[in-house]
Amino acid sequence: MSAFVASRRLLRTIAGHGWRARSSKPAQNVHISKPGAGFSFELTDEQKEFQATARKFALEEIIPVAAQYDKTGEYPLPLIKRAWELGLINSHIPESCGGLGLGSFEACLITEELAYGCTGVQTAIEANSLGQMPVIIAGNEQQQKKYLGRMTEEPMMCAYCVTEPGAGSDVAGIKTKAEKKGDEYVINGQKMWITNGGKANWYFLLARTDPNPKAPASKAFTGFIVEANTPGIQIGRKEMNMGQRCSDTRGIVFEDVRVPKENVLIAEGAGFKIAMGAFDKTRPPVAAGAVGLAKRALDEATKYALERKTFGKPIVEHQAVSFMLAEMAMKVELARMAYQRAAWEVDAGRRNTYYASIAKAFAGDVANQVATDAVQIFGGNGFNTEYPVEKLMRDAKIYQIYEGTAQIQRMIIAREHVGKYKA
């Protein structure tokens, strides 16, 4: 039984009714309204099914064990396997490779629900989408079937190897080099902060192929698919981070790693555009994850405010607290609309750089603000690990850092905005 068929059957069982497989082509995405249908906030039945399945999984299987994974830092492999069985992972993989071929909008709906349960688990899952995206947007048929196809046959992870110790936001500062020798490229360099670095079956890797330091970034770098078991790859220790601790983050050293020329994406020199193009597709789901965390913080704070009493009445009846909840609710709703617009733009086949950066920047800030306010509403209890909101506050911070910092997003937004007036 294929993974696609197994996932479909499980979704039918859990969601309560069937769903249709559909093409990953934007023009056929189920979220896009029929011509002339106008603007609508209503989800399709199929989208509601995916959302309900992810929500049930988060509530019943992720939340009960999230605190323990946070405490131990253990990789949540059982949860990842279960998500794979349910069709909640690798949602972007096209049907031609055995995947579900979902649109960005559906993927974001799923991501928000998973993040509500635990963003550490969600990040491990979402890192697969980031690693796959360069192959989805730039891989040839053979590369897609080989590397995306295997991920639909069994639970398997991949990783996006771009960041280095001295090159994070400044991607053009990458030092890892790839030198062509015959029918192979020999790669040397070091990557850092690689999510799923120690669990991946293969990597998307960006390396400099033009030794000229004055070469423009648009021509200096090449994107490679690298098998994780290739000789010369040294995987570093698991980093213990401030939050999202069950996610696997590591440094990776590449020493005389030989990669066949068949594993080059598009052509030599096309890597930078591929890497940046992937972000336009993956930043909406990252924003959706931030919204899921913020919604969880809002729910926890609201329930606590209804139960906790001071001065003879529940604290929710104090205007100071109720106004905090109102502000938190406003931010959650607006951040959700931002990621949904960015995802909709992807599925409509339009360039979404502007909206993707707005969604990512705003939702990342909202996650931090709402989680901080939730801790405040909990008071002293919020500062204690026996209550859930301190974990949310720690987990939220990375949303302002990874996949482009909050400051980088503002640079992109400003460039895109001003560019409209210069055109």
mmCIF file with all atom_site columns, C-alpha atoms in Angstrom, residues 127-139 143 147-148 151 157-163 171 174 176 187 191 194-197 200-207 221-228 233 252 254 259 263-267 270-279:
data_model
loop_
_atom_site.group_PDB
_atom_site.id
_atom_site.type_symbol
_atom_site.label_atom_id
_atom_site.label_alt_id
_atom_site.label_comp_id
_atom_site.label_asym_id
_atom_site.label_entity_id
_atom_site.label_seq_id
_atom_site.pdbx_PDB_ins_code
_atom_site.Cartn_x
_atom_site.Cartn_y
_atom_site.Cartn_z
_atom_site.occupancy
_atom_site.B_iso_or_equiv
_atom_site.pdbx_formal_charge
_atom_site.auth_seq_id
_atom_site.auth_comp_id
_atom_site.auth_asym_id
_atom_site.auth_atom_id
_atom_site.pdbx_PDB_model_num
ATOM 1  C CA . ALA A 1 127 ? 12.106 21.690 8.295   1.00 0.00 ? 127 ALA A CA 1
ATOM 2  C CA . ASN A 1 128 ? 11.257 18.868 5.897   1.00 0.00 ? 128 ASN A CA 1
ATOM 3  C CA . SER A 1 129 ? 9.251  21.295 3.792   1.00 0.00 ? 129 SER A CA 1
ATOM 4  C CA . LEU A 1 130 ? 12.144 23.761 3.734   1.00 0.00 ? 130 LEU A CA 1
ATOM 5  C CA . GLY A 1 131 ? 14.617 21.063 2.720   1.00 0.00 ? 131 GLY A CA 1
ATOM 6  C CA . GLN A 1 132 ? 12.285 19.758 0.029   1.00 0.00 ? 132 GLN A CA 1
ATOM 7  C CA . MET A 1 133 ? 11.255 23.097 -1.432  1.00 0.00 ? 133 MET A CA 1
ATOM 8  C CA . PRO A 1 134 ? 14.394 23.706 -3.560  1.00 0.00 ? 134 PRO A CA 1
ATOM 9  C CA . VAL A 1 135 ? 13.880 20.287 -5.133  1.00 0.00 ? 135 VAL A CA 1
ATOM 10 C CA . ILE A 1 136 ? 10.167 20.957 -5.650  1.00 0.00 ? 136 ILE A CA 1
ATOM 11 C CA . ILE A 1 137 ? 10.733 24.308 -7.386  1.00 0.00 ? 137 ILE A CA 1
ATOM 12 C CA . ALA A 1 138 ? 13.992 23.546 -9.200  1.00 0.00 ? 138 ALA A CA 1
ATOM 13 C CA . GLY A 1 139 ? 14.547 19.787 -9.375  1.00 0.00 ? 139 GLY A CA 1
ATOM 14 C CA . GLN A 1 143 ? 15.766 14.342 -8.939  1.00 0.00 ? 143 GLN A CA 1
ATOM 15 C CA . TYR A 1 147 ? 14.581 12.356 -3.429  1.00 0.00 ? 147 TYR A CA 1
ATOM 16 C CA . LEU A 1 148 ? 10.964 13.395 -2.913  1.00 0.00 ? 148 LEU A CA 1
ATOM 17 C CA . MET A 1 151 ? 9.977  10.438 1.508   1.00 0.00 ? 151 MET A CA 1
ATOM 18 C CA . MET A 1 157 ? 13.656 13.653 7.139   1.00 0.00 ? 157 MET A CA 1
ATOM 19 C CA . CYS A 1 158 ? 15.711 16.061 5.062   1.00 0.00 ? 158 CYS A CA 1
ATOM 20 C CA . ALA A 1 159 ? 17.403 19.373 5.862   1.00 0.00 ? 159 ALA A CA 1
ATOM 21 C CA . TYR A 1 160 ? 18.202 22.794 4.402   1.00 0.00 ? 160 TYR A CA 1
ATOM 22 C CA . CYS A 1 161 ? 21.967 23.344 4.689   1.00 0.00 ? 161 CYS A CA 1
ATOM 23 C CA . VAL A 1 162 ? 22.623 27.019 4.071   1.00 0.00 ? 162 VAL A CA 1
ATOM 24 C CA . THR A 1 163 ? 23.441 28.834 7.342   1.00 0.00 ? 163 THR A CA 1
ATOM 25 C CA . VAL A 1 171 ? 23.643 34.424 2.768   1.00 0.00 ? 171 VAL A CA 1
ATOM 26 C CA . ILE A 1 174 ? 28.773 31.720 2.631   1.00 0.00 ? 174 ILE A CA 1
ATOM 27 C CA . THR A 1 176 ? 31.502 26.556 1.857   1.00 0.00 ? 176 THR A CA 1
ATOM 28 C CA . ILE A 1 187 ? 32.628 20.182 -1.232  1.00 0.00 ? 187 ILE A CA 1
ATOM 29 C CA . LYS A 1 191 ? 27.231 24.625 8.153   1.00 0.00 ? 191 LYS A CA 1
ATOM 30 C CA . ILE A 1 194 ? 20.817 23.031 10.684  1.00 0.00 ? 194 ILE A CA 1
ATOM 31 C CA . THR A 1 195 ? 17.384 21.794 11.728  1.00 0.00 ? 195 THR A CA 1
ATOM 32 C CA . ASN A 1 196 ? 17.087 18.003 11.318  1.00 0.00 ? 196 ASN A CA 1
ATOM 33 C CA . GLY A 1 197 ? 20.849 18.034 10.720  1.00 0.00 ? 197 GLY A CA 1
ATOM 34 C CA . ALA A 1 200 ? 18.178 13.923 7.661   1.00 0.00 ? 200 ALA A CA 1
ATOM 35 C CA . ASN A 1 201 ? 18.453 11.352 4.893   1.00 0.00 ? 201 ASN A CA 1
ATOM 36 C CA . TRP A 1 202 ? 19.645 14.047 2.482   1.00 0.00 ? 202 TRP A CA 1
ATOM 37 C CA . TYR A 1 203 ? 20.428 17.756 2.421   1.00 0.00 ? 203 TYR A CA 1
ATOM 38 C CA . PHE A 1 204 ? 19.856 20.703 0.147   1.00 0.00 ? 204 PHE A CA 1
ATOM 39 C CA . LEU A 1 205 ? 23.240 22.432 0.324   1.00 0.00 ? 205 LEU A CA 1
ATOM 40 C CA . LEU A 1 206 ? 24.289 25.842 -0.961  1.00 0.00 ? 206 LEU A CA 1
ATOM 41 C CA . ALA A 1 207 ? 27.972 26.264 -1.800  1.00 0.00 ? 207 ALA A CA 1
ATOM 42 C CA . PHE A 1 221 ? 26.497 29.827 -5.690  1.00 0.00 ? 221 PHE A CA 1
ATOM 43 C CA . THR A 1 222 ? 25.166 26.420 -6.658  1.00 0.00 ? 222 THR A CA 1
ATOM 44 C CA . GLY A 1 223 ? 22.498 24.270 -5.045  1.00 0.00 ? 223 GLY A CA 1
ATOM 45 C CA . PHE A 1 224 ? 23.237 20.581 -4.467  1.00 0.00 ? 224 PHE A CA 1
ATOM 46 C CA . ILE A 1 225 ? 21.356 17.546 -3.219  1.00 0.00 ? 225 ILE A CA 1
ATOM 47 C CA . VAL A 1 226 ? 23.710 15.690 -0.887  1.00 0.00 ? 226 VAL A CA 1
ATOM 48 C CA . GLU A 1 227 ? 23.120 12.230 0.549   1.00 0.00 ? 227 GLU A CA 1
ATOM 49 C CA . ALA A 1 228 ? 23.627 12.400 4.326   1.00 0.00 ? 228 ALA A CA 1
ATOM 50 C CA . ILE A 1 233 ? 30.263 14.449 6.290   1.00 0.00 ? 233 ILE A CA 1
ATOM 51 C CA . ILE A 1 252 ? 27.721 19.875 9.985   1.00 0.00 ? 252 ILE A CA 1
ATOM 52 C CA . PHE A 1 254 ? 31.830 18.797 4.868   1.00 0.00 ? 254 PHE A CA 1
ATOM 53 C CA . VAL A 1 259 ? 28.709 14.854 -5.069  1.00 0.00 ? 259 VAL A CA 1
ATOM 54 C CA . ASN A 1 263 ? 22.779 16.305 -8.054  1.00 0.00 ? 263 ASN A CA 1
ATOM 55 C CA . VAL A 1 264 ? 23.144 19.941 -9.124  1.00 0.00 ? 264 VAL A CA 1
ATOM 56 C CA . LEU A 1 265 ? 19.820 21.803 -9.147  1.00 0.00 ? 265 LEU A CA 1
ATOM 57 C CA . ILE A 1 266 ? 19.165 23.505 -12.517 1.00 0.00 ? 266 ILE A CA 1
ATOM 58 C CA . ALA A 1 267 ? 22.774 24.492 -13.249 1.00 0.00 ? 267 ALA A CA 1
ATOM 59 C CA . ALA A 1 270 ? 21.628 29.038 -9.944  1.00 0.00 ? 270 ALA A CA 1
ATOM 60 C CA . GLY A 1 271 ? 21.783 28.170 -6.243  1.00 0.00 ? 271 GLY A CA 1
ATOM 61 C CA . PHE A 1 272 ? 21.212 31.579 -4.664  1.00 0.00 ? 272 PHE A CA 1
ATOM 62 C CA . LYS A 1 273 ? 17.981 32.209 -6.558  1.00 0.00 ? 273 LYS A CA 1
ATOM 63 C CA . ILE A 1 274 ? 16.746 28.722 -5.691  1.00 0.00 ? 274 ILE A CA 1
ATOM 64 C CA . ALA A 1 275 ? 17.527 29.145 -2.001  1.00 0.00 ? 275 ALA A CA 1
ATOM 65 C CA . MET A 1 276 ? 15.801 32.529 -1.831  1.00 0.00 ? 276 MET A CA 1
ATOM 66 C CA . GLY A 1 277 ? 12.861 31.288 -3.889  1.00 0.00 ? 277 GLY A CA 1
ATOM 67 C CA . ALA A 1 278 ? 12.275 28.522 -1.380  1.00 0.00 ? 278 ALA A CA 1
ATOM 68 C CA . PHE A 1 279 ? 11.773 31.085 1.392   1.00 0.00 ? 279 PHE A CA 1
#
